Amino acid sequence: MVKMDFTLKTRIKQTIKRITFEDIKVHLVLLSVCLVFSVFYIVAKLAMDSVPPFVFLMLRLVIATPLLWLMAIILSPDTVFKLPSKKEFILLSISGIFSVTINQSLFLYGLYLSGATNAAIVQPLTPVFSAIFAVLLKFERKTKLKLYVNNNININNSNNNNNNNNNNNNNNNNNNNNNNNNNNNNNNNNNNNNNNNNNNNNNNNNKK
């Protein structure tokens, strides 16, 4: 009987050998999506320092719409001008209202009121709420795996929020300490200046 080597190093080598160009392409696409989304939070927050959130949303849609039309014409020229059925049109309209209009309006307004880090932590909770609503509306069954994943995500997000709050408190404490030190230094400098002025006045009086 041949003894198989199941060490970690061997498993890694076997996995690398099985990787194809298609696998690399898929992972590069997923990585690019993560990078684009991570940069978007920062760029949107910087942009909304000078542009209101709803104006920013309108400008984004005005720019994105013709680009999406162009991509659809290039990639799917046979189906791009095919009109949807009445049922499909209703579903598309509802999806557009919830996933674009309401979703992005609330997201950008929340980003405007908060920060890029908080938005990046909260928005990935979407799959959690999707799973909850899917179970409540009886589109999907409730399973132990879904409950386990949802609980873990909630715990991780709570920990991240606590860490952010602790960091903010530490920063505030450091700023307060720096301000107190600066005030004490200024007071000491003022006292020293006053003492020097008094000494100079006394010396002038003595000379007189």
XYZ file of N, CA and C in Angstrom, residues 6-100:
285
model
N 0.289 13.790 2.932
C -0.746 14.814 3.093
C -0.219 16.027 3.872
N 1.083 16.261 3.805
C 1.622 17.428 4.496
C 1.142 18.700 3.807
N 1.206 19.790 4.549
C 0.727 21.071 4.029
C 1.509 21.500 2.791
N 2.802 21.309 2.818
C 3.643 21.691 1.678
C 3.248 20.924 0.421
N 2.973 19.629 0.564
C 2.584 18.810 -0.585
C 1.225 19.228 -1.130
N 0.282 19.510 -0.219
C -1.048 19.922 -0.659
C -0.989 21.249 -1.410
N -0.129 22.141 -0.951
C 0.021 23.426 -1.637
C 0.585 23.228 -3.040
N 1.583 22.355 -3.157
C 2.174 22.079 -4.470
C 1.150 21.473 -5.425
N 0.341 20.531 -4.914
C -0.675 19.911 -5.760
C -1.738 20.918 -6.194
N -2.096 21.817 -5.294
C -3.087 22.838 -5.634
C -2.556 23.780 -6.695
N -1.280 24.172 -6.566
C -0.670 25.078 -7.548
C -0.607 24.420 -8.927
N -0.320 23.121 -8.958
C -0.237 22.419 -10.240
C -1.592 22.358 -10.952
N -2.680 22.330 -10.157
C -4.015 22.230 -10.751
C -4.577 23.578 -11.195
N -3.890 24.659 -10.872
C -4.387 25.995 -11.238
C -4.267 26.198 -12.740
N -5.341 26.650 -13.357
C -5.356 26.943 -14.789
C -5.418 28.448 -15.015
N -5.271 28.829 -16.264
C -5.348 30.252 -16.614
C -6.730 30.827 -16.302
N -7.774 30.005 -16.482
C -9.137 30.463 -16.181
C -9.293 30.754 -14.692
N -8.683 29.922 -13.843
C -8.737 30.161 -12.401
C -8.060 31.482 -12.044
N -6.910 31.723 -12.649
C -6.188 32.975 -12.380
C -7.004 34.168 -12.841
N -7.641 34.048 -14.007
C -8.436 35.152 -14.544
C -9.611 35.472 -13.633
N -10.273 34.427 -13.127
C -11.415 34.634 -12.231
C -10.983 35.342 -10.955
N -9.868 34.903 -10.374
C -9.402 35.510 -9.124
C -8.919 36.939 -9.344
N -8.332 37.218 -10.497
C -7.918 38.591 -10.793
C -9.126 39.507 -10.933
N -10.176 38.992 -11.559
C -11.410 39.789 -11.685
C -12.014 40.065 -10.307
N -12.068 39.053 -9.462
C -12.614 39.230 -8.110
C -11.747 40.192 -7.293
N -10.439 40.083 -7.455
C -9.541 40.993 -6.750
C -9.738 42.434 -7.215
N -9.913 42.621 -8.534
C -10.133 43.970 -9.061
C -11.449 44.553 -8.543
N -12.479 43.711 -8.396
C -13.752 44.178 -7.836
C -13.557 44.664 -6.401
N -12.817 43.903 -5.610
C -12.547 44.304 -4.225
C -11.781 45.621 -4.169
N -10.790 45.775 -5.036
C -10.000 47.006 -5.053
C -10.849 48.203 -5.456
N -11.687 48.020 -6.488
C -12.534 49.127 -6.957
C -13.512 49.549 -5.871
N -14.142 48.566 -5.218
C -15.111 48.893 -4.173
C -14.427 49.555 -2.976
N -13.239 49.095 -2.606
C -12.542 49.681 -1.467
C -12.129 51.121 -1.748
N -11.724 51.399 -2.987
C -11.339 52.770 -3.348
C -12.568 53.665 -3.450
N -13.713 53.091 -3.857
C -14.922 53.893 -4.052
C -15.349 54.593 -2.764
N -15.256 53.897 -1.618
C -15.660 54.511 -0.352
C -14.856 55.786 -0.086
N -13.561 55.717 -0.339
C -12.691 56.863 -0.057
C -12.948 57.993 -1.052
N -13.041 57.644 -2.338
C -13.267 58.661 -3.369
C -14.614 59.344 -3.171
N -15.651 58.564 -2.871
C -16.984 59.138 -2.660
C -17.000 60.059 -1.451
N -16.314 59.666 -0.383
C -16.267 60.517 0.812
C -15.543 61.824 0.518
N -14.448 61.763 -0.222
C -13.723 62.979 -0.584
C -14.558 63.870 -1.500
N -15.281 63.248 -2.436
C -16.100 64.023 -3.371
C -17.247 64.724 -2.659
N -17.834 64.056 -1.661
C -18.986 64.642 -0.977
C -18.609 65.729 0.020
N -17.317 65.996 0.176
C -16.913 67.167 0.948
C -17.261 68.459 0.219
N -17.405 68.376 -1.107
C -17.746 69.555 -1.898
C -19.025 69.393 -2.709
N -19.537 68.144 -2.829
C -20.754 67.875 -3.603
C -21.767 67.180 -2.697
N -23.023 67.643 -2.647
C -24.049 66.966 -1.842
C -24.250 65.521 -2.304
N -24.649 64.628 -1.392
C -24.737 63.204 -1.736
C -25.705 62.896 -2.879
N -26.867 63.569 -2.923
C -27.840 63.255 -3.971
C -27.394 63.797 -5.330
N -26.680 64.911 -5.321
C -26.104 65.418 -6.577
C -25.010 64.474 -7.063
N -24.211 63.965 -6.124
C -23.172 63.009 -6.476
C -23.778 61.749 -7.096
N -24.898 61.266 -6.515
C -25.572 60.082 -7.054
C -26.086 60.342 -8.466
N -26.680 61.515 -8.682
C -27.205 61.842 -10.009
C -26.079 61.890 -11.039
N -24.981 62.542 -10.687
C -23.847 62.637 -11.616
C -23.275 61.259 -11.925
N -23.221 60.403 -10.922
C -22.685 59.061 -11.127
C -23.555 58.267 -12.096
N -24.886 58.377 -11.935
C -25.794 57.658 -12.825
C -25.771 58.238 -14.238
N -25.645 59.561 -14.342
C -25.592 60.191 -15.670
C -24.355 59.730 -16.436
N -23.248 59.560 -15.723
C -22.007 59.109 -16.366
C -22.058 57.610 -16.649
N -22.627 56.831 -15.699
C -22.607 55.369 -15.822
C -23.589 54.852 -16.871
N -24.734 55.522 -17.039
C -25.776 55.006 -17.942
C -25.295 54.843 -19.379
N -24.719 55.869 -20.014
C -24.253 55.659 -21.398
C -23.125 54.637 -21.500
N -22.277 54.551 -20.468
C -21.203 53.556 -20.497
C -21.769 52.138 -20.441
N -22.801 51.934 -19.614
C -23.425 50.614 -19.532
C -24.146 50.261 -20.831
N -24.787 51.254 -21.450
C -25.422 51.019 -22.745
C -24.392 50.599 -23.792
N -23.260 51.284 -23.789
C -22.198 50.973 -24.746
C -21.665 49.557 -24.542
N -21.446 49.185 -23.275
C -20.966 47.830 -22.988
C -21.994 46.786 -23.392
N -23.289 47.077 -23.158
C -24.337 46.128 -23.542
C -24.403 45.956 -25.058
N -24.247 47.047 -25.784
C -24.280 46.967 -27.252
C -23.094 46.171 -27.786
N -21.935 46.340 -27.162
C -20.734 45.629 -27.623
C -20.789 44.149 -27.262
N -21.200 43.847 -26.015
C -21.135 42.471 -25.522
C -22.369 41.648 -25.892
N -23.536 42.285 -25.966
C -24.765 41.543 -26.289
C -25.596 42.295 -27.322
N -25.104 42.424 -28.538
C -25.827 43.222 -29.545
C -27.162 42.612 -29.965
N -27.321 41.296 -29.791
C -28.554 40.637 -30.243
C -29.723 40.851 -29.269
N -29.416 41.027 -28.003
C -30.486 41.099 -27.000
C -30.639 42.469 -26.359
N -29.741 43.413 -26.665
C -29.767 44.690 -25.964
C -31.032 45.486 -26.257
N -31.572 45.380 -27.466
C -32.759 46.148 -27.840
C -34.045 45.327 -27.743
N -33.936 44.147 -27.153
C -35.123 43.307 -26.969
C -35.914 43.813 -25.767
N -37.188 44.165 -25.976
C -38.010 44.710 -24.906
C -38.424 43.611 -23.933
N -38.404 43.897 -22.629
C -38.837 42.887 -21.648
C -40.346 42.726 -21.661
N -40.806 41.603 -21.138
C -42.249 41.389 -20.997
C -42.787 42.267 -19.873
N -44.111 42.288 -19.747
C -44.733 43.135 -18.726
C -44.284 42.717 -17.328
N -44.243 41.422 -17.068
C -43.810 40.934 -15.766
C -42.347 41.280 -15.509
N -41.502 41.087 -16.509
C -40.076 41.420 -16.361
C -39.882 42.910 -16.145
N -40.672 43.731 -16.828
C -40.552 45.186 -16.676
C -40.917 45.609 -15.250
N -41.962 44.998 -14.690
C -42.360 45.318 -13.314
C -41.261 44.909 -12.330
N -40.712 43.702 -12.516
C -39.638 43.235 -11.624
C -38.390 44.094 -11.761
N -38.052 44.493 -12.994
C -36.892 45.368 -13.203
C -37.103 46.726 -12.558
N -38.311 47.252 -12.649
C -38.617 48.554 -12.041
C -38.495 48.493 -10.526
N -39.061 47.440 -9.925
C -38.961 47.286 -8.465
C -37.510 47.117 -8.042
N -36.778 46.298 -8.809
C -35.354 46.099 -8.502
C -34.574 47.400 -8.614
N -34.877 48.206 -9.642
C -34.177 49.478 -9.809
C -34.474 50.457 -8.697
N -35.735 50.483 -8.246
C -36.113 51.407 -7.167
C -35.407 51.048 -5.868
N -35.394 49.742 -5.542
C -34.811 49.321 -4.272
C -33.282 49.259 -4.324
N -32.722 48.662 -5.388
C -31.273 48.408 -5.422
C -30.454 49.606 -5.859
N -31.075 50.555 -6.564
C -30.315 51.727 -7.026
C -30.790 52.996 -6.327
